[in-house]
Coordinates of C-alpha atoms in Angstrom, one line a residue:
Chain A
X1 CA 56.3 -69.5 -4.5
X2 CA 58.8 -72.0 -5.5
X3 CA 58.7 -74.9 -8.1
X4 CA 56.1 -77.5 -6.9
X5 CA 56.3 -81.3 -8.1
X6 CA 53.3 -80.5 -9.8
X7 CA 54.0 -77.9 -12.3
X8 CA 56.3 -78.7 -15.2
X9 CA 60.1 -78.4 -14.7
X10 CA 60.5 -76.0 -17.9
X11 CA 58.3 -73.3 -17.7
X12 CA 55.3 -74.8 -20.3
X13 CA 55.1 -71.8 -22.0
X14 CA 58.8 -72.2 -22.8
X15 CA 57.9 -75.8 -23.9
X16 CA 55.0 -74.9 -26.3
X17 CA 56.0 -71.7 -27.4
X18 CA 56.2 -71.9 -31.1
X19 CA 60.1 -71.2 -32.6
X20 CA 59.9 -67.8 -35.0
X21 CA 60.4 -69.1 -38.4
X22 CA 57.8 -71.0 -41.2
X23 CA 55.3 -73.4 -39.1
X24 CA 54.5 -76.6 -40.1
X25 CA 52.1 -78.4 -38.5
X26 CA 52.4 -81.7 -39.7
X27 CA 55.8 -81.8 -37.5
X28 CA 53.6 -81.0 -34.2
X29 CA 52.4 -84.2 -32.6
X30 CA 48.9 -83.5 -31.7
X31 CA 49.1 -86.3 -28.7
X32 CA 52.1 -85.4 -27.3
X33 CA 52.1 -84.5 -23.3
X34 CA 55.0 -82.0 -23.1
X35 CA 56.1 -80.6 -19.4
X36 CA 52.9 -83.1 -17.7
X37 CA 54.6 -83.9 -14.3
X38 CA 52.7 -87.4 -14.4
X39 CA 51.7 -90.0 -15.9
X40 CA 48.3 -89.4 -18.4
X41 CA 44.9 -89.5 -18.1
X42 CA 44.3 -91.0 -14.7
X43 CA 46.6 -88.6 -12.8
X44 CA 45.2 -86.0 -14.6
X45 CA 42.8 -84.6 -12.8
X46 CA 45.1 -84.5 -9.3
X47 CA 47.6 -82.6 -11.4
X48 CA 45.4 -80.1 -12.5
X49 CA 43.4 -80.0 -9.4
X50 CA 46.8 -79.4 -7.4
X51 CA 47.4 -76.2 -9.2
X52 CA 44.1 -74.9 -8.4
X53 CA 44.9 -73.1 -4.8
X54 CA 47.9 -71.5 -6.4
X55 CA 46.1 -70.2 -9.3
X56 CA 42.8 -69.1 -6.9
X57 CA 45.4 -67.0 -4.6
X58 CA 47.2 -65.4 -7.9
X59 CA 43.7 -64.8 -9.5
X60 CA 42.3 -63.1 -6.3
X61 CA 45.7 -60.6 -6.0
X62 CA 44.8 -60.0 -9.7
X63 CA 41.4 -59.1 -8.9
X64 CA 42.4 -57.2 -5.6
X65 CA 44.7 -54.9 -7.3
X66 CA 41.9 -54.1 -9.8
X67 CA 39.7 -53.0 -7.3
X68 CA 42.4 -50.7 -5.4
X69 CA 43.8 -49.1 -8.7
X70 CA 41.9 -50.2 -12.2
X71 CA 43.9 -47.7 -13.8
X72 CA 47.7 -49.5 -13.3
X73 CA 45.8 -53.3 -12.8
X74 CA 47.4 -55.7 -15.1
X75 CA 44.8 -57.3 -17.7
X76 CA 44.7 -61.3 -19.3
X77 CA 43.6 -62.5 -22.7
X78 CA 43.7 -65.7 -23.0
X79 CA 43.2 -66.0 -27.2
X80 CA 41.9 -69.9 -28.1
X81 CA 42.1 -70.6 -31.8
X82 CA 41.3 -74.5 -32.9
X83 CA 39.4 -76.5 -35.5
X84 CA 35.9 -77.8 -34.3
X85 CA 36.1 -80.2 -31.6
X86 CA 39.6 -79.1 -30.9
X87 CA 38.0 -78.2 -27.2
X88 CA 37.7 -74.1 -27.4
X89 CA 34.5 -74.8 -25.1
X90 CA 36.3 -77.7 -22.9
X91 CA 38.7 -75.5 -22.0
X92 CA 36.9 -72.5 -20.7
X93 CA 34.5 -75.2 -18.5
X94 CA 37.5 -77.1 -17.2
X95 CA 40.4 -75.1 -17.0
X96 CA 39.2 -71.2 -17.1
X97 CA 36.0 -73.0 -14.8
X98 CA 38.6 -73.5 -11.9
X99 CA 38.8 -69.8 -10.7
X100 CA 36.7 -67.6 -9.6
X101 CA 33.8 -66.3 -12.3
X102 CA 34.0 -62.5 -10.9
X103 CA 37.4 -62.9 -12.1
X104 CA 36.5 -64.1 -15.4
X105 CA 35.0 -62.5 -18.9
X106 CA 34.4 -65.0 -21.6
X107 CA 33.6 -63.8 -25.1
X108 CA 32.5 -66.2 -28.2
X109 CA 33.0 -65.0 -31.4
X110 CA 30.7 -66.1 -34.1
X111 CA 29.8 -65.4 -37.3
X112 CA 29.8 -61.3 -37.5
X113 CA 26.6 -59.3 -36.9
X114 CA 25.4 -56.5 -39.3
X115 CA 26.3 -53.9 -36.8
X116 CA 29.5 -55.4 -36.3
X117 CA 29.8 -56.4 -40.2
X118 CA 29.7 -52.4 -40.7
X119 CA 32.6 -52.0 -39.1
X120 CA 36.5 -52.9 -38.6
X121 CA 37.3 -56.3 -38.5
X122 CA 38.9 -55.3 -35.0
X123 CA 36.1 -53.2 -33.7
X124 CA 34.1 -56.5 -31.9
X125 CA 37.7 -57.5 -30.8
X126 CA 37.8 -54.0 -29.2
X127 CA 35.0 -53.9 -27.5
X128 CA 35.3 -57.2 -25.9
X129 CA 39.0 -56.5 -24.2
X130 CA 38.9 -57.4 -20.5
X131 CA 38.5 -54.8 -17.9
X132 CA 41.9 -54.4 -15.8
X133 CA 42.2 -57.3 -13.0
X134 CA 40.3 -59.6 -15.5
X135 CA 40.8 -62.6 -16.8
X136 CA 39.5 -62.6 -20.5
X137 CA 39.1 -65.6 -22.7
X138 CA 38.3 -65.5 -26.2
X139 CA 36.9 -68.3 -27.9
X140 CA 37.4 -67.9 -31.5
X141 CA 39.0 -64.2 -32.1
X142 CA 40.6 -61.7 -34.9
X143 CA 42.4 -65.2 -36.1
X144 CA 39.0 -66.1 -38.0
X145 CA 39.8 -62.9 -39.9
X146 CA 43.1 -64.5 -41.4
X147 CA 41.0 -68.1 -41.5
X148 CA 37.8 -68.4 -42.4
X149 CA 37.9 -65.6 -43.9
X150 CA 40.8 -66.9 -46.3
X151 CA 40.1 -70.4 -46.5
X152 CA 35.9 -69.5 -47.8
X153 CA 37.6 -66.1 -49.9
X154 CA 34.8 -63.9 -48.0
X155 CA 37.7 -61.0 -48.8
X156 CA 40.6 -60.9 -51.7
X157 CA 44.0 -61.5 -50.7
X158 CA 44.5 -58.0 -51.3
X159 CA 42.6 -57.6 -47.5
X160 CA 43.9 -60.6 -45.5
X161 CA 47.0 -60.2 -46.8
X162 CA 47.4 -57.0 -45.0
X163 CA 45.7 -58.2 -41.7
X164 CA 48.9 -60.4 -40.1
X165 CA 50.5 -56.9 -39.5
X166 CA 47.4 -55.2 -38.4
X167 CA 47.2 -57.8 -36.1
X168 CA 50.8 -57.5 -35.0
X169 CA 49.9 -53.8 -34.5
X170 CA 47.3 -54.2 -32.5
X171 CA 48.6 -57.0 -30.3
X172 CA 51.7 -55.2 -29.7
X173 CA 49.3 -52.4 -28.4
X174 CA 47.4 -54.4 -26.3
X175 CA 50.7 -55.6 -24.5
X176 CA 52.0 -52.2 -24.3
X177 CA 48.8 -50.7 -22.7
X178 CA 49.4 -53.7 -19.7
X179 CA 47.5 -56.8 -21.4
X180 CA 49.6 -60.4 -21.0
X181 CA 48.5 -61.9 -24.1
X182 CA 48.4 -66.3 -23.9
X183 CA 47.7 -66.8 -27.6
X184 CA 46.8 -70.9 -27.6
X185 CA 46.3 -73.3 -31.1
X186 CA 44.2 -76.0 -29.8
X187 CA 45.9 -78.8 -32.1
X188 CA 43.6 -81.8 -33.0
X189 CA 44.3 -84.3 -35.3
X190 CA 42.1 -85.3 -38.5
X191 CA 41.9 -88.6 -36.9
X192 CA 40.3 -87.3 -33.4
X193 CA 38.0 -85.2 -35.1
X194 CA 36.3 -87.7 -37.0
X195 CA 35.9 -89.5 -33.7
X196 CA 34.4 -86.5 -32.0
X197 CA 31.8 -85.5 -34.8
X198 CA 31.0 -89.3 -34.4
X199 CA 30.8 -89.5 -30.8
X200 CA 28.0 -86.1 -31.3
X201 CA 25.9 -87.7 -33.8
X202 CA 25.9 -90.8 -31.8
X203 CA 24.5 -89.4 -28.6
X204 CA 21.7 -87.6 -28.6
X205 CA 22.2 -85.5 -25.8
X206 CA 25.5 -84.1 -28.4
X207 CA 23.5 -83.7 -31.2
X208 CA 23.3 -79.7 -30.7
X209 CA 27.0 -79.5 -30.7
X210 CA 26.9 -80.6 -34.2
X211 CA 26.2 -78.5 -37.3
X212 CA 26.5 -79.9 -40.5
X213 CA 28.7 -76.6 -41.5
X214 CA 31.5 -78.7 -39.0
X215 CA 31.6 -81.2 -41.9
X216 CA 32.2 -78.4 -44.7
X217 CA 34.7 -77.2 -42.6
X218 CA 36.4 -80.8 -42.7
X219 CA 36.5 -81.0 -46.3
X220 CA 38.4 -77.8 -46.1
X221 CA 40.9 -79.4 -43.9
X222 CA 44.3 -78.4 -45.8
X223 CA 43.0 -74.8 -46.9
X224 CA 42.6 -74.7 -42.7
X225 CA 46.1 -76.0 -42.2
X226 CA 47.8 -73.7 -44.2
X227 CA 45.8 -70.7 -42.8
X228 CA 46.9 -71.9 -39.2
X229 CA 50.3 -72.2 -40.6
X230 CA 50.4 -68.7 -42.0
X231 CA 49.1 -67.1 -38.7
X232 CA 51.3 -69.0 -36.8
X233 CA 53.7 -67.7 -38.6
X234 CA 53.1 -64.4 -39.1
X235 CA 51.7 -63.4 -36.5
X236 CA 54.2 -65.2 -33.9
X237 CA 55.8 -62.2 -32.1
X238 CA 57.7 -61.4 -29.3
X239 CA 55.2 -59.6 -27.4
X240 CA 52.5 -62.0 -28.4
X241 CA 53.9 -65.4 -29.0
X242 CA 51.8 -68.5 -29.8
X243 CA 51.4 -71.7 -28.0
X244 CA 50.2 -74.9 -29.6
X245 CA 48.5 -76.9 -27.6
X246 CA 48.5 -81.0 -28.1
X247 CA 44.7 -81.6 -27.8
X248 CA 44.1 -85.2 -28.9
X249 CA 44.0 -85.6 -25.3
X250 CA 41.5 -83.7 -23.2
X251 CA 43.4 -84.2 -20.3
X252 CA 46.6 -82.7 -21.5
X253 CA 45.1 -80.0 -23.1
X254 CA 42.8 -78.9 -20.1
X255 CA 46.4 -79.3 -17.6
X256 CA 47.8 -76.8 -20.0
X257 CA 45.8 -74.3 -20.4
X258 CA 45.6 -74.4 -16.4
X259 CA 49.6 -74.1 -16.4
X260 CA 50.1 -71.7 -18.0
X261 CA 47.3 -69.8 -17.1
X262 CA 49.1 -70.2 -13.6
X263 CA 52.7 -69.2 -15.4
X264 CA 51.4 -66.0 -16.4
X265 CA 50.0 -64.7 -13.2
X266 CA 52.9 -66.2 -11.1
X267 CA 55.2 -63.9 -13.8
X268 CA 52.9 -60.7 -12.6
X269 CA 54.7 -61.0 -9.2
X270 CA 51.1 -59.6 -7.8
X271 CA 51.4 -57.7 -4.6
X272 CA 48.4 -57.7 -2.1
X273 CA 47.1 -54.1 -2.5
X274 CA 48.3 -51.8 0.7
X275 CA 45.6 -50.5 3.2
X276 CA 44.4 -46.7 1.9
X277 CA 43.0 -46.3 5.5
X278 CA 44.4 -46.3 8.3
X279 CA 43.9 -49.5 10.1
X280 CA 43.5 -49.0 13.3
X281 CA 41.4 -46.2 13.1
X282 CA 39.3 -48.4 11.8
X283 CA 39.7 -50.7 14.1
X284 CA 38.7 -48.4 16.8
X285 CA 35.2 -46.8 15.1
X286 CA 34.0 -50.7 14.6
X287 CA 34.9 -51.2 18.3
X288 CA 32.6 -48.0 19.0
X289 CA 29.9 -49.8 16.5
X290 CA 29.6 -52.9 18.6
Chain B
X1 CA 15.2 -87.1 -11.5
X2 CA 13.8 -88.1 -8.2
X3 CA 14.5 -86.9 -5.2
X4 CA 18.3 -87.4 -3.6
X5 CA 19.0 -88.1 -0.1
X6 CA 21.6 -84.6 0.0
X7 CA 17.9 -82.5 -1.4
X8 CA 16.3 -80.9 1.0
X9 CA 13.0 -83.0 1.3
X10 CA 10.7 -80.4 1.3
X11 CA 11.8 -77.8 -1.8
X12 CA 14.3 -75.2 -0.4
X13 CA 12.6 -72.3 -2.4
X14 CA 9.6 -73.3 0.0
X15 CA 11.2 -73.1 3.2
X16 CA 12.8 -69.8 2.4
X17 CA 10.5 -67.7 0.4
X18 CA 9.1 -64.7 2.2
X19 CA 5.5 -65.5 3.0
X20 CA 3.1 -62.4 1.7
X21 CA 2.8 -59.8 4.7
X22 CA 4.6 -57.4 6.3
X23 CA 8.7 -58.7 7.3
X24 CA 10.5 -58.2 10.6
X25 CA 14.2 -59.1 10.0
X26 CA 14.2 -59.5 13.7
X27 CA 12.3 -62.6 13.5
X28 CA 14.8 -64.2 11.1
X29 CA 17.4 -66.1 12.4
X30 CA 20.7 -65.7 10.3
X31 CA 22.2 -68.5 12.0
X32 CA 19.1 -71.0 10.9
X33 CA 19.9 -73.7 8.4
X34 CA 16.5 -74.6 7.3
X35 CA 16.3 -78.0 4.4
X36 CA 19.9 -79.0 5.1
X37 CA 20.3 -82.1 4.9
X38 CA 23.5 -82.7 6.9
X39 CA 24.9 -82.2 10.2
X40 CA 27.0 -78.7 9.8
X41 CA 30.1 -77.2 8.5
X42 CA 32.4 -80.2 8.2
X43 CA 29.7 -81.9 5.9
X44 CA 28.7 -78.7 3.5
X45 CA 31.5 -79.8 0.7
X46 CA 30.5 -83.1 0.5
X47 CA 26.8 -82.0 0.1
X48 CA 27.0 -78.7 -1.8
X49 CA 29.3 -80.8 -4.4
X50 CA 26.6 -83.7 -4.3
X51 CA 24.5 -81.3 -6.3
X52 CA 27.1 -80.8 -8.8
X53 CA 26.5 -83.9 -11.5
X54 CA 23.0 -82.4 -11.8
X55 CA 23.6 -78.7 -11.6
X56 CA 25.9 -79.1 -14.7
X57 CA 23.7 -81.9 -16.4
X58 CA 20.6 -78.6 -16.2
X59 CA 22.8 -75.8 -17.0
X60 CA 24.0 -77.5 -19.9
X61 CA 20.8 -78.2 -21.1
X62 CA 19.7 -74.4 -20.3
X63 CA 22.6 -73.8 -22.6
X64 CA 21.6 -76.0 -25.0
X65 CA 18.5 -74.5 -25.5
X66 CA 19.6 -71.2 -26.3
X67 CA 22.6 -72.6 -29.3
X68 CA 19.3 -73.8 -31.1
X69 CA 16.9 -72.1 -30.1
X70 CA 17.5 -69.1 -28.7
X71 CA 13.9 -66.9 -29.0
X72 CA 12.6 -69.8 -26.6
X73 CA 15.4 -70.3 -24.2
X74 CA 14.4 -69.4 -20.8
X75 CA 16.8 -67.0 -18.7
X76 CA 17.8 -67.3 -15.2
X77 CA 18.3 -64.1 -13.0
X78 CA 19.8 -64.4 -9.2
X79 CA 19.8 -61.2 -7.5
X80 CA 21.7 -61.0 -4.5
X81 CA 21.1 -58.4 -2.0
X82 CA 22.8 -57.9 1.5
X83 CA 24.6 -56.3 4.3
X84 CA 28.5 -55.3 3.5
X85 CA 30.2 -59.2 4.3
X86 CA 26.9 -61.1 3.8
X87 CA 28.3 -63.0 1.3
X88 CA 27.5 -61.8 -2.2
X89 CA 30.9 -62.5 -3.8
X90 CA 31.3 -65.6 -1.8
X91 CA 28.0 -66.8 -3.2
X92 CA 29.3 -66.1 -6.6
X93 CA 32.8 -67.7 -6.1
X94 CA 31.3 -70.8 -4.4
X95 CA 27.6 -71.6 -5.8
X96 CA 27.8 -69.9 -9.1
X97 CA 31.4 -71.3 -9.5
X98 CA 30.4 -74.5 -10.4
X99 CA 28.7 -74.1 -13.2
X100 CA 30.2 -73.5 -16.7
X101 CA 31.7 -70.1 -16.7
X102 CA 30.3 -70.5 -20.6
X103 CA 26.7 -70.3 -18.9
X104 CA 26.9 -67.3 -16.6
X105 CA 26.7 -63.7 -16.8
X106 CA 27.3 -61.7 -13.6
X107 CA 27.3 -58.1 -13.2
X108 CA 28.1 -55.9 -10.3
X109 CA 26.0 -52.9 -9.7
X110 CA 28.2 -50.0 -8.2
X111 CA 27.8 -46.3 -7.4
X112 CA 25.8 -45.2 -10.4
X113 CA 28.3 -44.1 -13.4
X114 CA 27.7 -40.4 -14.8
X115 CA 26.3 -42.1 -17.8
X116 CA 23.9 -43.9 -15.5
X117 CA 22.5 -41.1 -13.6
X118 CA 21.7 -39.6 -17.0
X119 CA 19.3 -42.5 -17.3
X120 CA 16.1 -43.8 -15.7
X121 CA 17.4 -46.2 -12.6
X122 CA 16.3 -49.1 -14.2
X123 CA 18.5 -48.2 -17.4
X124 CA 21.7 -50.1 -16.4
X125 CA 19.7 -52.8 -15.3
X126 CA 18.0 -53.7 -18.8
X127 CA 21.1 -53.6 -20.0
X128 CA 22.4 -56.2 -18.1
X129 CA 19.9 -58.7 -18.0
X130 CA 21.1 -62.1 -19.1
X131 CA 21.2 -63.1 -22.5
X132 CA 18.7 -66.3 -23.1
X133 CA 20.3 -70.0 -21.7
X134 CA 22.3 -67.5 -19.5
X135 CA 22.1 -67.6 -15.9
X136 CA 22.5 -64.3 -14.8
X137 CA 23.9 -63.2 -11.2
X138 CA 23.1 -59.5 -9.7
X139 CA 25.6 -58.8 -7.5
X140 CA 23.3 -56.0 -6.1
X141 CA 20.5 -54.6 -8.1
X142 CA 17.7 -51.7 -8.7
X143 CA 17.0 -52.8 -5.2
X144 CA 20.1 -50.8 -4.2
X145 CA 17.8 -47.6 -5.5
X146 CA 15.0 -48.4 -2.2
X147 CA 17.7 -49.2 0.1
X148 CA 21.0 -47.1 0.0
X149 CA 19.0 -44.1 -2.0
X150 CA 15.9 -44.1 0.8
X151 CA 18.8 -44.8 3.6
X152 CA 20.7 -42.1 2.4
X153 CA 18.2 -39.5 1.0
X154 CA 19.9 -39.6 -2.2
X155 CA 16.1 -38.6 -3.3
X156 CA 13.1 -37.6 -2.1
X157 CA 10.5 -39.9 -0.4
X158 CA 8.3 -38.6 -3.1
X159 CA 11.0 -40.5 -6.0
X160 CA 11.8 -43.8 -3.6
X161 CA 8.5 -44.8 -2.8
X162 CA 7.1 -45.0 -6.5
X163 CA 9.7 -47.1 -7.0
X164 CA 8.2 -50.2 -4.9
X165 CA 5.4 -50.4 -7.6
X166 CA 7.8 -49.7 -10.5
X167 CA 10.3 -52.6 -9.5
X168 CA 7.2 -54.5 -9.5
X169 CA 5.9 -54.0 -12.9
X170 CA 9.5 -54.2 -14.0
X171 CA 10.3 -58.1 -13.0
X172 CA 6.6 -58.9 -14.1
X173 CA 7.8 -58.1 -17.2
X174 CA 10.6 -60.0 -17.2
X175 CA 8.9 -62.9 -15.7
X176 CA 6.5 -62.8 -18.6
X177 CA 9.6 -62.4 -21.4
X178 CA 11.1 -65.9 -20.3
X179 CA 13.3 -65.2 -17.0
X180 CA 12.7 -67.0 -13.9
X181 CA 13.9 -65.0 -10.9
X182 CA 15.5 -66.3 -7.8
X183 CA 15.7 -63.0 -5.5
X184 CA 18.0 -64.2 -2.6
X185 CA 18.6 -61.6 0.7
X186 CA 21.4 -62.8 2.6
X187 CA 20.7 -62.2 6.1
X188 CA 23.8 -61.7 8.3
X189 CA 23.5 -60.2 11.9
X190 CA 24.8 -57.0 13.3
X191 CA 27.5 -59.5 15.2
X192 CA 28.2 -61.5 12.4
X193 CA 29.2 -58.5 10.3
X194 CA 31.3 -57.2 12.8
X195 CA 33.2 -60.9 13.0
X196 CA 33.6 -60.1 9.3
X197 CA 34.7 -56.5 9.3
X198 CA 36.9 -57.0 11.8
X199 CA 38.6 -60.1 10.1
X200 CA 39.1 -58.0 7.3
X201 CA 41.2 -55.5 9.1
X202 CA 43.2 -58.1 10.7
X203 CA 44.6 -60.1 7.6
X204 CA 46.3 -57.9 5.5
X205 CA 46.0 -60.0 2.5
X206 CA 41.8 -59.1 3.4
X207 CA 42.7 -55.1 3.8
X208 CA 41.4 -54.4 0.2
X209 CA 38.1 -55.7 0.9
X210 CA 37.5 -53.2 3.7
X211 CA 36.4 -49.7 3.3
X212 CA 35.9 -46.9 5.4
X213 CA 32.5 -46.6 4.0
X214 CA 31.3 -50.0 5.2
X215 CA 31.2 -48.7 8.8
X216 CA 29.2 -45.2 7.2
X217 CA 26.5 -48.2 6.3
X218 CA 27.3 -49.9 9.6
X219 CA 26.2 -47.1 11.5
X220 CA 23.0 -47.0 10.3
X221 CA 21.7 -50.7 10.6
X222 CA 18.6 -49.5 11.7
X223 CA 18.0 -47.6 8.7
X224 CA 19.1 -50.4 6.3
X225 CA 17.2 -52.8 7.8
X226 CA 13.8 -51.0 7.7
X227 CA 14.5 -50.3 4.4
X228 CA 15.1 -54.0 3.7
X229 CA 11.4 -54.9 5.4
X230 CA 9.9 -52.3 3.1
X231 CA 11.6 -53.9 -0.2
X232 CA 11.1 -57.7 1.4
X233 CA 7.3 -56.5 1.8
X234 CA 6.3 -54.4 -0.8
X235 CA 8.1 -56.3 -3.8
X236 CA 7.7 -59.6 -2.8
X237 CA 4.9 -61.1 -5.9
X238 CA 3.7 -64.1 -6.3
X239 CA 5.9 -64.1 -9.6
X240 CA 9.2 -62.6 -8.2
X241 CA 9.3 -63.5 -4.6
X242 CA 12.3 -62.9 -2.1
X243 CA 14.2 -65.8 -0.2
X244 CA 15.9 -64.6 2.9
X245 CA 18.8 -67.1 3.2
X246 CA 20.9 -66.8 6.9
X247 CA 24.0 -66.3 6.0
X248 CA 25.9 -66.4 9.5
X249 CA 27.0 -69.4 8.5
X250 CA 29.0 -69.7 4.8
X251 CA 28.7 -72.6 4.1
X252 CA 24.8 -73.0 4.9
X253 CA 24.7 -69.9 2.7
X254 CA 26.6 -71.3 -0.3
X255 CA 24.9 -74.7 -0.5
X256 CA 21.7 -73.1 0.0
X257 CA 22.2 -70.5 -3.0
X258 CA 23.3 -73.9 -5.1
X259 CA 20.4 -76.3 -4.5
X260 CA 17.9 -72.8 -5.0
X261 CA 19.5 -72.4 -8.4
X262 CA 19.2 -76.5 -8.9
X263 CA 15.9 -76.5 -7.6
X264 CA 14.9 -73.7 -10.3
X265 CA 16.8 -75.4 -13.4
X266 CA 15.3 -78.9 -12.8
X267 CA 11.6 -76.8 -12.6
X268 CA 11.9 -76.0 -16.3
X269 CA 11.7 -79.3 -17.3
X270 CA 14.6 -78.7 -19.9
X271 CA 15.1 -81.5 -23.0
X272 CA 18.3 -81.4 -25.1
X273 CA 17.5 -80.0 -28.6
X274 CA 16.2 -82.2 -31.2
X275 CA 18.7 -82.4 -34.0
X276 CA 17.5 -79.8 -37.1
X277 CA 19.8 -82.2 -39.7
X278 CA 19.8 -85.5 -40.9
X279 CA 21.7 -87.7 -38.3
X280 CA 22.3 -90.5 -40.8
X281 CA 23.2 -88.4 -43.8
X282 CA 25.9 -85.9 -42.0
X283 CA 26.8 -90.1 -40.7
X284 CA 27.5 -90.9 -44.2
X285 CA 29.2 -87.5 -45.2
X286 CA 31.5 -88.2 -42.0
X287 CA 32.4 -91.2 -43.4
X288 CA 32.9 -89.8 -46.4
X289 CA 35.4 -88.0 -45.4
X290 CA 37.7 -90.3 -43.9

């Protein structure tokens, strides 16, 4: 499949692949468009919709070779970190909503359990790994364990501290047991969150998507930034890059999770799986069925 | 919401539910379209997508229900049953598709595991069932143990025929907890399938989809179908009742499957949540934080 006038000229994963080195996120413009082939928000949905058979033929070889041979099927996590509002649940209805839900295995993190309280800090992460030929999405993920759980103190330093490599290690197992890893920082400004908290407690039909924890959260705003910073930091590998994701605008944001989405598999170089029959015997015993 | 001109006029879940009494699949067309409310194939997308503001407007709201108040939330179970090419992963891809992947929980029921044979049939099942302000999608079901089991004599008559009353008592139960079942057979004819089959062994991109096996459960119709009447009879309650949708025609199938599950969702009468805070005060603590 060659370069379409619809995808971005650099790969987009190139474009918003964070640099190794010390993040800052101040320098990352939270409404900037990088690698969208048109113009904004009204074009946006004929960009995104114009990936769609690509990405619906790539997802099904996916899916096909999982079927033929699980145990050598490539796997997807797609890892989406953000503040509130910053569109964790926008995404998965737009852009992971586009391909085919058999394909697809979502898992929210919330606050832990007591079952899963009782155990590793990776053990719900574990458990909730796609099966080979899927596409999983987590929304919210072992990041909170380097964010929440730093910014609120819920552990010492002496724990979190130690986590970025854990996390390294495990990531770097995940990739070498034939997981493709998209790691994406939804990045929302202060400024576009206040407007979206408004926008839910002005419309009643929003008013269960706010929780007045969101706001506590807000006041923490710098402690949050600086987590982010660390994890984009330290736990920006090779194997398992990050991506940060401009999301003051939903359209943007939605296009690139899409796109790269659609880089990934196109990267797999997925082969429809060969016939283990042979066909035209086949061929003949339906004929004798008719 | 009142009744739109791309409804079917008289409720689809009507026109297709099983009336009580013995079933002949013989005097079902599979070609039928009954409650459509176009002209055919060339206008299916325009009315299957029709439903689509609505569908998502009542999903979200089933959603919604379960983020605040999750003992309450009802829970939505399709079970698709059918024929090898009848459509069950089509329905999936295409009705169930549109909706939030956020929303859904589908499970495919395959040849039992090893751990699942060391359980009661019904064992994997419970532990599938959706989650509440989930709509759940069967991709086969228990019914698989009075069809392929009885087809196949995987057990004694002795075993298969309790089951009818079992399966019975089981999705009473589950109507009573909260779910609301929508039990759809997708009815494709002996020619149809062969269409199908044989489509499948002419595309090579399909050759994955086809296995020898299908033509093992090919060769005895007969079989399956009797074994369909006696589950389409026997288990057909006034709580839990079956829907035989003809499924010759996909795209009759698919918007059919849609407006069933819209049909259902606009029934429960679903309100967004009442906000559990203060609106003005978290108002003023947004402001606040400015």
């Amino acid at each position: 499949m060659g370069k379409k006038k619809h995808h971005s000229i650099t790969p987009l994963s190139q474009l918003l692949r964070v640099p190794a080195g010390p993040v800052s996120l101040a320098r990352y413009d939270s409404k900037a468009t990088p690698g969208y082939p048109g113009k904004g928000r009204d074009d946006a949905d004929k960009f995104t919709t114009a990936i769609l058979p690509e990405l619906s033929d790539l997802q099904e070889r996916l899916y096909a070779s999982s079927q033929t041979d699980p145990a050598n099927a490539p796997r997807i996590l797609i890892v989406l970190q953000g503040m509130d509002t910053s569109g964790k649940g926008g995404v998965i209805r737009h852009s992971i909503g586009l391909v085919d839900p058999q394909g697809v295995q979502i898992k929210a993190f919330k606050v832990p359990t007591a079952e899963e309280r009782a155990h590793d800090y990776l053990w719900r992460i574990r458990n909730a790994l796609p099966a080979p030929g899927k596409i999983g999405i987590f929304d919210r993920s072992h990041y909170e364990d380097v964010l929440v759980v730093r910014v609120d103190g819920l552990f010492p330093e002496s724990v979190w501290s130690k986590r970025y490599g854990e996390i390294n290690d495990f990531e770097a197992e995940l990739v070498a047991s034939g997981t493709r890893l998209i790691k994406c920082m939804l990045n929302v400004s202060y400024e576009e969150q206040r407007e979206r908290l408004l926008a839910r407690l002005d419309d009643p039909t929003k008013h269960w998507k706010f929780s007045a924890s969101d706001l506590d959260s807000r006041a923490k705003w710098p402690d949050y930034m600086e987590a982010y910073e660390a994890a984009l930091t330290l736990c920006n590998t090779e194997v398992a890059p990050w991506h940060i994701i401009p999301a003051d605008h939903k359209w943007y944001r939605n296009w690139a999770v899409t796109e790269l989405l659609r880089e990934v598999l196109e990267g797999l170089d997925l082969q429809w799986p060969v016939a283990d029959y042979d066909v035209a015997e086949q061929r003949r015993r339906l004929a004798a069925l008719d």
